[in-house]
mmCIF file of C-alpha atoms in Angstrom:
data_model
loop_
_atom_site.group_PDB
_atom_site.id
_atom_site.type_symbol
_atom_site.label_atom_id
_atom_site.label_comp_id
_atom_site.label_asym_id
_atom_site.label_seq_id
_atom_site.Cartn_x
_atom_site.Cartn_y
_atom_site.Cartn_z
ATOM 1 C CA MET N 1 121.759 117.347 114.576
ATOM 2 C CA GLY N 2 123.069 116.034 111.392
ATOM 3 C CA LYS N 3 121.286 113.203 110.013
ATOM 4 C CA VAL N 4 117.745 112.254 111.069
ATOM 5 C CA THR N 5 115.423 109.100 110.394
ATOM 6 C CA LEU N 6 112.011 110.062 109.371
ATOM 7 C CA ILE N 7 108.949 107.992 108.839
ATOM 8 C CA ALA N 8 106.138 109.147 106.430
ATOM 9 C CA THR N 9 102.986 107.177 107.466
ATOM 10 C CA ALA N 10 100.754 106.100 104.625
ATOM 11 C CA THR N 11 97.261 104.562 104.089
ATOM 12 C CA MET N 12 97.362 101.038 102.961
ATOM 13 C CA GLY N 13 98.013 100.758 99.016
ATOM 14 C CA LEU N 14 99.805 104.269 98.916
ATOM 15 C CA GLU N 15 103.084 103.267 100.498
ATOM 16 C CA ALA N 16 104.917 103.065 96.732
ATOM 17 C CA LEU N 17 103.611 106.612 95.887
ATOM 18 C CA VAL N 18 104.723 108.096 99.003
ATOM 19 C CA ALA N 19 108.129 106.253 98.427
ATOM 20 C CA ARG N 20 108.285 107.863 94.651
ATOM 21 C CA GLU N 21 107.504 111.330 96.434
ATOM 22 C CA VAL N 22 110.261 110.933 98.925
ATOM 23 C CA LYS N 23 112.674 109.973 96.068
ATOM 24 C CA ASP N 24 111.385 112.883 94.048
ATOM 25 C CA LEU N 25 112.259 115.340 96.881
ATOM 26 C CA GLY N 26 116.042 113.709 96.379
ATOM 27 C CA TYR N 27 116.120 111.244 99.167
ATOM 28 C CA GLN N 28 117.356 107.946 98.214
ATOM 29 C CA ASP N 29 117.520 105.848 101.332
ATOM 30 C CA VAL N 30 114.053 104.835 101.131
ATOM 31 C CA GLN N 31 112.599 101.640 102.775
ATOM 32 C CA VAL N 32 109.042 100.850 102.179
ATOM 33 C CA GLU N 33 106.885 98.899 104.464
ATOM 34 C CA ASN N 34 103.201 98.359 105.202
ATOM 35 C CA GLY N 35 101.872 101.834 106.253
ATOM 36 C CA ARG N 36 105.082 103.688 106.438
ATOM 37 C CA VAL N 37 107.997 104.891 104.361
ATOM 38 C CA THR N 38 111.481 105.275 106.421
ATOM 39 C CA TYR N 39 114.265 107.446 104.931
ATOM 40 C CA THR N 40 117.328 109.258 106.221
ATOM 41 C CA ALA N 41 118.303 113.020 105.593
ATOM 42 C CA ASP N 42 119.361 116.094 107.359
ATOM 43 C CA GLU N 43 116.953 118.580 109.231
ATOM 44 C CA SER N 44 115.757 120.244 106.280
ATOM 45 C CA ALA N 45 113.902 117.216 105.149
ATOM 46 C CA ILE N 46 111.655 117.860 108.028
ATOM 47 C CA CYS N 47 110.589 121.029 106.586
ATOM 48 C CA ARG N 48 110.497 119.771 102.797
ATOM 49 C CA SER N 49 108.663 116.622 103.508
ATOM 50 C CA ASN N 50 105.716 118.278 105.406
ATOM 51 C CA LEU N 51 105.467 120.829 102.818
ATOM 52 C CA TRP N 52 105.687 118.629 99.733
ATOM 53 C CA LEU N 53 104.426 114.929 100.559
ATOM 54 C CA ARG N 54 100.771 114.799 98.911
ATOM 55 C CA THR N 55 99.933 111.457 99.720
ATOM 56 C CA ALA N 56 101.406 110.587 103.237
ATOM 57 C CA ASP N 57 99.304 111.122 106.354
ATOM 58 C CA ARG N 58 102.086 112.548 108.476
ATOM 59 C CA VAL N 59 105.685 112.821 109.083
ATOM 60 C CA LYS N 60 107.190 111.506 112.288
ATOM 61 C CA LEU N 61 110.666 111.563 113.548
ATOM 62 C CA LYS N 62 112.497 108.173 114.447
ATOM 63 C CA VAL N 63 114.173 108.471 117.972
ATOM 64 C CA GLY N 64 114.752 104.671 118.559
ATOM 65 C CA GLU N 65 113.765 101.016 117.485
ATOM 66 C CA PHE N 66 114.121 97.974 119.831
ATOM 67 C CA LYS N 67 113.032 94.757 120.941
ATOM 68 C CA ALA N 68 111.071 94.995 124.088
ATOM 69 C CA PHE N 69 109.385 91.969 126.073
ATOM 70 C CA THR N 70 109.131 93.459 129.392
ATOM 71 C CA PHE N 71 108.348 96.551 130.980
ATOM 72 C CA ASP N 72 111.838 97.059 132.347
ATOM 73 C CA GLU N 73 113.276 96.654 128.968
ATOM 74 C CA LEU N 74 111.171 99.153 127.592
ATOM 75 C CA PHE N 75 111.845 101.710 130.359
ATOM 76 C CA GLU N 76 115.639 100.964 130.160
ATOM 77 C CA LYS N 77 115.956 101.372 126.406
ATOM 78 C CA THR N 78 113.709 104.377 126.298
ATOM 79 C CA LYS N 79 115.392 106.091 128.766
ATOM 80 C CA ALA N 80 118.989 105.491 127.091
ATOM 81 C CA LEU N 81 117.661 107.417 123.731
ATOM 82 C CA PRO N 82 118.781 111.165 123.339
ATOM 83 C CA TRP N 83 115.488 112.541 124.516
ATOM 84 C CA ALA N 84 117.035 116.094 125.772
ATOM 85 C CA ASP N 85 118.603 116.573 122.200
ATOM 86 C CA LEU N 86 115.362 116.860 120.646
ATOM 87 C CA ILE N 87 112.910 118.089 123.500
ATOM 88 C CA PRO N 88 113.720 121.583 125.427
ATOM 89 C CA GLU N 89 113.327 121.789 128.902
ATOM 90 C CA ASN N 90 109.861 123.537 128.786
ATOM 91 C CA GLY N 91 108.750 121.269 125.990
ATOM 92 C CA GLU N 92 105.472 119.520 126.239
ATOM 93 C CA PHE N 93 105.761 115.690 125.607
ATOM 94 C CA PRO N 94 102.426 113.791 125.821
ATOM 95 C CA VAL N 95 102.592 109.932 125.047
ATOM 96 C CA VAL N 96 100.413 108.003 122.819
ATOM 97 C CA GLY N 97 100.611 104.579 121.657
ATOM 98 C CA LYS N 98 99.470 101.238 120.038
ATOM 99 C CA SER N 99 100.491 97.649 120.374
ATOM 100 C CA VAL N 100 99.810 94.844 117.989
ATOM 101 C CA LYS N 101 100.934 91.170 118.340
ATOM 102 C CA SER N 102 103.306 92.080 121.376
ATOM 103 C CA LYS N 103 103.634 90.641 124.972
ATOM 104 C CA LEU N 104 103.419 94.315 126.144
ATOM 105 C CA PHE N 105 99.867 94.559 124.996
ATOM 106 C CA SER N 106 98.649 97.172 127.731
ATOM 107 C CA VAL N 107 98.709 100.360 125.547
ATOM 108 C CA SER N 108 98.084 102.621 128.675
ATOM 109 C CA ASP N 109 100.983 100.904 130.798
ATOM 110 C CA CYS N 110 103.321 101.220 127.631
ATOM 111 C CA GLN N 111 102.699 105.010 127.443
ATOM 112 C CA ALA N 112 103.097 105.299 131.352
ATOM 113 C CA ILE N 113 106.510 103.876 131.053
ATOM 114 C CA VAL N 114 107.668 105.843 128.040
ATOM 115 C CA LYS N 115 106.533 108.829 129.819
ATOM 116 C CA LYS N 116 108.464 108.014 133.049
ATOM 117 C CA ALA N 117 111.391 106.990 130.948
ATOM 118 C CA VAL N 118 111.765 110.397 129.033
ATOM 119 C CA VAL N 119 111.530 112.468 132.062
ATOM 120 C CA GLU N 120 114.075 110.385 133.801
ATOM 121 C CA SER N 121 116.133 110.875 130.685
ATOM 122 C CA MET N 122 115.650 114.888 130.610
ATOM 123 C CA LYS N 123 116.475 115.037 134.205
ATOM 124 C CA LYS N 124 119.897 113.764 133.764
ATOM 125 C CA LYS N 125 120.633 116.426 131.275
ATOM 126 C CA TYR N 126 118.740 119.532 132.433
ATOM 127 C CA LYS N 127 119.477 118.788 136.270
ATOM 128 C CA SER N 128 115.735 119.373 137.097
ATOM 129 C CA SER N 129 113.304 117.233 138.667
ATOM 130 C CA TRP N 130 110.310 118.904 137.541
ATOM 131 C CA PHE N 131 109.103 119.892 133.599
ATOM 132 C CA SER N 132 106.570 122.613 133.278
ATOM 133 C CA GLU N 133 105.682 121.409 129.762
ATOM 134 C CA ASP N 134 104.571 124.756 128.766
ATOM 135 C CA GLY N 135 106.377 125.113 125.619
ATOM 136 C CA PRO N 136 106.440 123.674 122.150
ATOM 137 C CA LEU N 137 104.725 120.431 121.304
ATOM 138 C CA TYR N 138 106.743 117.096 120.787
ATOM 139 C CA ARG N 139 104.073 114.502 120.560
ATOM 140 C CA ILE N 140 105.846 110.721 121.275
ATOM 141 C CA GLU N 141 104.459 107.664 120.159
ATOM 142 C CA ILE N 142 105.383 104.375 121.394
ATOM 143 C CA ALA N 143 104.478 101.725 118.613
ATOM 144 C CA LEU N 144 104.967 98.024 119.584
ATOM 145 C CA HIS N 145 104.365 95.304 116.641
ATOM 146 C CA LYS N 146 105.542 91.857 117.086
ATOM 147 C CA ASP N 147 107.638 92.836 120.284
ATOM 148 C CA VAL N 148 109.785 95.573 118.405
ATOM 149 C CA ALA N 149 109.125 98.892 119.917
ATOM 150 C CA THR N 150 109.473 102.119 117.663
ATOM 151 C CA LEU N 151 109.618 105.340 119.322
ATOM 152 C CA THR N 152 108.640 108.589 117.141
ATOM 153 C CA ILE N 153 107.927 112.268 117.465
ATOM 154 C CA ASP N 154 105.194 113.613 115.244
ATOM 155 C CA THR N 155 106.603 116.596 113.361
ATOM 156 C CA SER N 156 103.338 117.345 111.410
ATOM 157 C CA GLY N 157 100.866 118.423 114.053
ATOM 158 C CA THR N 158 97.381 118.120 112.373
ATOM 159 C CA GLY N 159 97.490 115.365 109.550
ATOM 160 C CA LEU N 160 98.816 116.178 106.197
ATOM 161 C CA HIS N 161 95.540 115.828 104.623
ATOM 162 C CA LYS N 162 94.446 119.172 106.151
ATOM 163 C CA ARG N 163 95.859 121.478 103.522
ATOM 164 C CA GLY N 164 94.008 124.642 104.986
ATOM 165 C CA TYR N 165 91.631 125.194 102.162
ATOM 166 C CA ARG N 166 88.760 122.844 103.048
ATOM 167 C CA TYR N 167 86.804 124.531 105.738
ATOM 168 C CA LEU N 168 83.625 123.074 104.998
ATOM 169 C CA HIS N 169 82.793 119.535 103.354
ATOM 170 C CA ASN N 170 80.310 117.030 102.827
ATOM 171 C CA GLN N 171 79.277 114.293 105.036
ATOM 172 C CA ALA N 172 81.438 111.631 103.715
ATOM 173 C CA PRO N 173 84.513 113.775 102.360
ATOM 174 C CA LEU N 174 87.324 112.167 100.222
ATOM 175 C CA LYS N 175 90.519 112.665 102.111
ATOM 176 C CA GLU N 176 93.006 115.424 100.371
ATOM 177 C CA THR N 177 95.960 112.853 100.499
ATOM 178 C CA LEU N 178 93.809 110.151 98.760
ATOM 179 C CA ALA N 179 92.561 112.568 96.126
ATOM 180 C CA SER N 180 95.928 113.323 95.387
ATOM 181 C CA ALA N 181 96.844 109.922 95.022
ATOM 182 C CA LEU N 182 94.013 109.110 92.570
ATOM 183 C CA ILE N 183 95.296 111.793 90.334
ATOM 184 C CA MET N 184 98.861 110.758 90.582
ATOM 185 C CA LEU N 185 97.938 107.287 89.444
ATOM 186 C CA THR N 186 96.409 108.591 86.274
ATOM 187 C CA ASN N 187 98.368 109.760 83.116
ATOM 188 C CA TRP N 188 97.213 113.261 83.789
ATOM 189 C CA ASN N 189 99.358 116.271 83.295
ATOM 190 C CA ALA N 190 98.805 119.934 82.979
ATOM 191 C CA ASP N 191 98.485 120.074 79.222
ATOM 192 C CA LYS N 192 95.461 117.729 79.298
ATOM 193 C CA PRO N 193 91.965 118.638 80.324
ATOM 194 C CA PHE N 194 90.628 117.350 83.400
ATOM 195 C CA ILE N 195 87.040 116.401 84.745
ATOM 196 C CA ASP N 196 85.619 115.349 87.962
ATOM 197 C CA PRO N 197 81.868 114.473 87.304
ATOM 198 C CA PHE N 198 81.100 113.777 91.295
ATOM 199 C CA CYS N 199 83.168 116.681 92.764
ATOM 200 C CA GLY N 200 81.425 116.885 95.935
ATOM 201 C CA SER N 201 83.174 119.805 98.090
ATOM 202 C CA GLY N 202 85.857 120.034 95.148
ATOM 203 C CA THR N 203 88.644 118.096 96.807
ATOM 204 C CA ILE N 204 89.952 116.317 93.459
ATOM 205 C CA PRO N 205 89.697 119.186 91.391
ATOM 206 C CA ILE N 206 91.640 121.433 93.778
ATOM 207 C CA GLU N 207 94.414 118.716 94.295
ATOM 208 C CA ALA N 208 94.591 118.644 90.726
ATOM 209 C CA ALA N 209 95.081 122.334 90.229
ATOM 210 C CA MET N 210 97.915 122.085 93.146
ATOM 211 C CA ILE N 211 99.505 119.350 90.971
ATOM 212 C CA GLY N 212 99.275 121.051 87.760
ATOM 213 C CA GLN N 213 100.831 124.409 89.120
ATOM 214 C CA ASN N 214 103.270 122.455 91.134
ATOM 215 C CA ILE N 215 101.940 123.927 94.321
ATOM 216 C CA ALA N 216 103.192 122.264 97.506
ATOM 217 C CA PRO N 217 100.226 121.024 99.231
ATOM 218 C CA GLY N 218 101.522 122.338 102.603
ATOM 219 C CA PHE N 219 101.965 125.900 101.394
ATOM 220 C CA ASN N 220 98.958 127.361 103.315
ATOM 221 C CA ARG N 221 99.135 125.706 106.746
ATOM 222 C CA GLU N 222 101.492 125.510 109.716
ATOM 223 C CA PHE N 223 103.417 122.595 111.172
ATOM 224 C CA VAL N 224 104.005 121.652 114.766
ATOM 225 C CA SER N 225 107.745 121.429 114.059
ATOM 226 C CA GLU N 226 108.184 124.905 113.074
ATOM 227 C CA LYS N 227 108.429 125.796 116.823
ATOM 228 C CA TRP N 228 111.324 123.263 117.434
ATOM 229 C CA GLY N 229 114.567 125.189 117.944
ATOM 230 C CA TRP N 230 117.075 122.528 116.890
ATOM 231 C CA ILE N 231 115.671 122.611 113.342
ATOM 232 C CA GLY N 232 116.161 126.196 112.860
ATOM 233 C CA LYS N 233 114.147 129.064 111.384
ATOM 234 C CA ASP N 234 116.382 129.129 108.286
ATOM 235 C CA ASN N 235 115.485 125.774 107.314
ATOM 236 C CA TRP N 236 112.129 126.437 107.436
ATOM 237 C CA ASP N 237 112.457 129.686 105.429
ATOM 238 C CA ASN N 238 114.430 128.367 102.768
ATOM 239 C CA ALA N 239 111.963 125.337 102.491
ATOM 240 C CA ARG N 240 109.089 127.887 102.039
ATOM 241 C CA MET N 241 111.258 129.764 99.599
ATOM 242 C CA GLU N 242 111.726 126.627 97.607
ATOM 243 C CA VAL N 243 107.884 126.283 97.487
ATOM 244 C CA GLU N 244 107.550 129.692 95.895
ATOM 245 C CA ASP N 245 110.333 129.683 93.744
ATOM 246 C CA VAL N 246 109.186 126.334 91.851
ATOM 247 C CA ALA N 247 105.345 127.001 91.801
ATOM 248 C CA ASN N 248 104.195 127.623 88.411
ATOM 249 C CA TYR N 249 101.091 129.901 88.964
ATOM 250 C CA ASP N 250 100.896 130.919 85.161
ATOM 251 C CA GLN N 251 100.322 127.466 84.005
ATOM 252 C CA PRO N 252 97.078 127.265 82.131
ATOM 253 C CA LEU N 253 94.892 124.322 83.306
ATOM 254 C CA SER N 254 91.359 123.181 82.139
ATOM 255 C CA ILE N 255 89.705 121.628 85.187
ATOM 256 C CA PHE N 256 85.929 121.144 85.341
ATOM 257 C CA GLY N 257 84.085 119.700 88.370
ATOM 258 C CA THR N 258 80.061 118.860 88.322
ATOM 259 C CA ASP N 259 77.940 117.355 90.953
ATOM 260 C CA ILE N 260 74.156 116.699 90.810
ATOM 261 C CA ASP N 261 73.537 118.519 94.092
ATOM 262 C CA HIS N 262 73.748 122.288 93.755
ATOM 263 C CA ARG N 263 74.942 122.868 97.618
ATOM 264 C CA MET N 264 78.184 120.786 96.680
ATOM 265 C CA ILE N 265 78.661 123.364 93.723
ATOM 266 C CA GLU N 266 78.682 126.269 96.050
ATOM 267 C CA LEU N 267 80.690 124.436 98.601
ATOM 268 C CA ALA N 268 83.415 123.352 95.938
ATOM 269 C CA THR N 269 83.260 126.808 94.534
ATOM 270 C CA ASN N 270 84.056 128.145 97.969
ATOM 271 C CA ASN N 271 86.645 125.829 98.728
ATOM 272 C CA ALA N 272 88.435 126.665 95.358
ATOM 273 C CA MET N 273 88.323 130.183 96.150
ATOM 274 C CA GLU N 274 89.962 129.608 99.292
ATOM 275 C CA ALA N 275 92.654 127.441 97.650
ATOM 276 C CA GLY N 276 93.251 130.392 95.294
ATOM 277 C CA PHE N 277 91.957 128.714 92.577
ATOM 278 C CA GLY N 278 88.589 130.705 92.166
ATOM 279 C CA ASP N 279 89.230 131.644 88.341
ATOM 280 C CA LEU N 280 90.645 128.544 87.645
ATOM 281 C CA ILE N 281 88.553 125.764 88.240
ATOM 282 C CA LYS N 282 84.933 125.643 86.642
ATOM 283 C CA PHE N 283 82.118 124.046 88.548
ATOM 284 C CA LYS N 284 78.552 123.155 87.116
ATOM 285 C CA GLN N 285 75.397 121.689 88.571
ATOM 286 C CA MET N 286 74.560 118.561 86.335
ATOM 287 C CA GLN N 287 74.023 114.695 86.744
ATOM 288 C CA VAL N 288 76.802 112.640 85.078
ATOM 289 C CA THR N 289 74.671 111.770 82.075
ATOM 290 C CA ASP N 290 74.520 115.167 80.929
ATOM 291 C CA LEU N 291 78.348 115.301 80.628
ATOM 292 C CA ARG N 292 79.235 116.653 77.247
ATOM 293 C CA THR N 293 82.804 118.170 76.083
ATOM 294 C CA ASN N 294 84.315 119.201 72.901
ATOM 295 C CA GLN N 295 87.841 118.414 73.968
ATOM 296 C CA ASP N 296 89.991 115.266 73.368
ATOM 297 C CA TYR N 297 92.688 113.176 75.379
ATOM 298 C CA GLY N 298 91.525 114.339 78.719
ATOM 299 C CA VAL N 299 91.452 112.488 81.764
ATOM 300 C CA VAL N 300 88.250 111.768 84.351
ATOM 301 C CA VAL N 301 88.790 110.809 88.009
ATOM 302 C CA GLY N 302 85.611 110.053 89.924
ATOM 303 C CA ASN N 303 84.692 109.112 93.447
ATOM 304 C CA PRO N 304 80.777 108.384 92.784
ATOM 305 C CA PRO N 305 78.362 107.048 95.201
ATOM 306 C CA TYR N 306 79.106 103.318 95.910
ATOM 307 C CA GLY N 307 75.514 102.356 96.875
ATOM 308 C CA GLU N 308 76.601 101.168 100.241
ATOM 309 C CA ARG N 309 73.320 102.369 101.994
ATOM 310 C CA LEU N 310 70.102 100.386 101.620
ATOM 311 C CA GLY N 311 67.718 101.801 98.994
ATOM 312 C CA GLU N 312 70.814 103.456 97.265
ATOM 313 C CA ARG N 313 72.143 100.365 95.391
ATOM 314 C CA GLU N 314 69.659 99.929 92.476
ATOM 315 C CA GLU N 315 69.857 103.764 91.833
ATOM 316 C CA VAL N 316 73.595 103.601 91.896
ATOM 317 C CA GLU N 317 73.819 100.545 89.541
ATOM 318 C CA VAL N 318 71.658 102.250 86.994
ATOM 319 C CA MET N 319 73.639 105.453 87.060
ATOM 320 C CA TYR N 320 76.946 103.084 86.689
ATOM 321 C CA LYS N 321 75.459 101.729 83.549
ATOM 322 C CA ASP N 322 74.545 105.217 82.053
ATOM 323 C CA MET N 323 77.605 106.541 82.823
ATOM 324 C CA GLY N 324 79.539 103.513 81.192
ATOM 325 C CA ALA N 325 77.453 103.949 77.973
ATOM 326 C CA LEU N 326 77.785 108.035 77.598
ATOM 327 C CA PHE N 327 81.566 107.771 78.305
ATOM 328 C CA ARG N 328 82.091 105.234 75.650
ATOM 329 C CA GLU N 329 80.050 107.512 73.369
ATOM 330 C CA GLU N 330 81.090 110.844 74.183
ATOM 331 C CA LEU N 331 84.721 110.383 75.765
ATOM 332 C CA LYS N 332 86.097 108.150 73.383
ATOM 333 C CA THR N 333 89.760 109.414 73.516
ATOM 334 C CA TRP N 334 89.717 110.224 77.106
ATOM 335 C CA SER N 335 91.245 108.057 80.023
ATOM 336 C CA VAL N 336 88.704 107.325 82.808
ATOM 337 C CA TYR N 337 89.504 106.463 86.581
ATOM 338 C CA ILE N 338 86.586 105.413 88.916
ATOM 339 C CA LEU N 339 86.913 104.859 92.862
ATOM 340 C CA THR N 340 84.112 102.496 94.169
ATOM 341 C CA SER N 341 83.560 99.643 96.465
ATOM 342 C CA ASN N 342 80.787 98.023 94.277
ATOM 343 C CA GLU N 343 82.430 94.663 93.158
ATOM 344 C CA ASN N 344 80.154 94.747 90.162
ATOM 345 C CA PHE N 345 81.488 97.858 88.863
ATOM 346 C CA GLU N 346 82.997 96.419 85.377
ATOM 347 C CA THR N 347 79.852 94.517 84.548
ATOM 348 C CA LEU N 348 77.641 97.820 85.146
ATOM 349 C CA TYR N 349 79.971 99.961 83.250
ATOM 350 C CA GLY N 350 79.950 97.707 80.530
ATOM 351 C CA LYS N 351 83.573 97.322 79.811
ATOM 352 C CA PRO N 352 86.763 95.513 81.587
ATOM 353 C CA ALA N 353 89.005 98.103 83.412
ATOM 354 C CA SER N 354 92.526 98.336 81.680
ATOM 355 C CA LYS N 355 94.068 97.946 85.465
ATOM 356 C CA ARG N 356 92.551 97.695 88.941
ATOM 357 C CA ARG N 357 94.163 98.830 92.137
ATOM 358 C CA LYS N 358 92.911 98.300 95.677
ATOM 359 C CA LEU N 359 92.903 101.065 97.697
ATOM 360 C CA TYR N 360 91.215 102.166 101.029
ATOM 361 C CA ASN N 361 88.676 105.023 101.268
ATOM 362 C CA GLY N 362 88.744 105.482 105.054
ATOM 363 C CA ASN N 363 88.128 102.214 106.186
ATOM 364 C CA LEU N 364 86.195 101.152 103.317
ATOM 365 C CA LYS N 365 87.907 98.658 100.650
ATOM 366 C CA THR N 366 87.546 100.083 97.371
ATOM 367 C CA ASP N 367 88.940 99.470 93.739
ATOM 368 C CA TYR N 368 90.321 102.070 91.429
ATOM 369 C CA TYR N 369 89.242 101.201 88.192
ATOM 370 C CA GLN N 370 91.655 102.473 85.356
ATOM 371 C CA TYR N 371 90.484 102.677 81.831
ATOM 372 C CA PHE N 372 93.124 103.813 79.470
ATOM 373 C CA GLY N 373 92.317 106.221 76.577
ATOM 374 C CA PRO N 374 94.188 105.971 73.153
ATOM 375 C CA ARG N 375 97.396 107.862 72.742
ATOM 376 C CA PRO N 376 97.066 111.205 71.015
ATOM 377 C CA LYS N 377 98.291 111.164 67.306
ATOM 378 C CA ARG N 378 101.438 112.707 66.702
ATOM 379 C CA ASN N 379 101.196 115.510 63.707
ATOM 380 C CA ASN N 380 102.915 112.843 61.302
ATOM 381 C CA GLU N 381 100.462 110.307 61.934
ATOM 382 C CA GLU N 382 97.331 109.914 60.162
#
């Protein structure tokens, strides 16, 4: 196949992080746009990207991109693309779609036209008038934006936030991809202690452990493109071998998660065991105002209640005030990172953030308040 063009989709606000991850994998031809990062590489990049990208939503194979103002134009230009080089004769190829600010605004019509065009293109190659579609899955997407049509095939299957360890979760779980992003936006490394005082089902501590031991987030799951013949079993075997070779399972970590709800502690403990960190991450039931530690220069990452529901706001705001007072007294050398939609957080916490970053938790607009702790003293410093 040679070179392929991939699109790693990203939640708004995380594109730069995804681009950094792509470059860290060794891919340099990287373009960053709203909601996506595009790059060119060989087939093995499909395997490595799916296994390693912590903050991307999914990885798509770009088949073609062109302007389309009419249905005829969409049909002919889609038909001209090399579908039979990618989809086998028995491949299953449903078509999904979206359209934003485009003349071709009927998504269902666009999907039907693309499906028909792909069939016509494959008929030519396979000399067949009917396709059983009982083989591997190749989910095609037609995305129209300002009359530019982008055609892709999804290589991930289930979204990349599905790591395979979280079978159970609380009612409003933080996506694993966002949890990883929150950690990667801090100054934490495996040598520092780490605390999540609102751990819920344990997602942030588990993602921290995976980062700390350099464990690929996709090591424990499957991807739809593993069944694609043209990628080759060797590419997948080599990519999974690399995952094992570079993981540092012996790296000691100090990761602690707390939550006021004992059911969440039980849930987090079970999820950590499923992820292979049962003995590594410590969980304890407590309210945030009871948090104490004798460790220095650590990192707190928290996704506390936001007070969005009626009747909760006052209680949450009191908790923010108490948390700020406690952290300033007990965690003087620590860096603190808090995600919330409460626009008065800095006032309630009692201190302006060193830095703020706008992020989306699902559809909810939030701010990531970052409080940088002091730099650890060197041995020769007083």
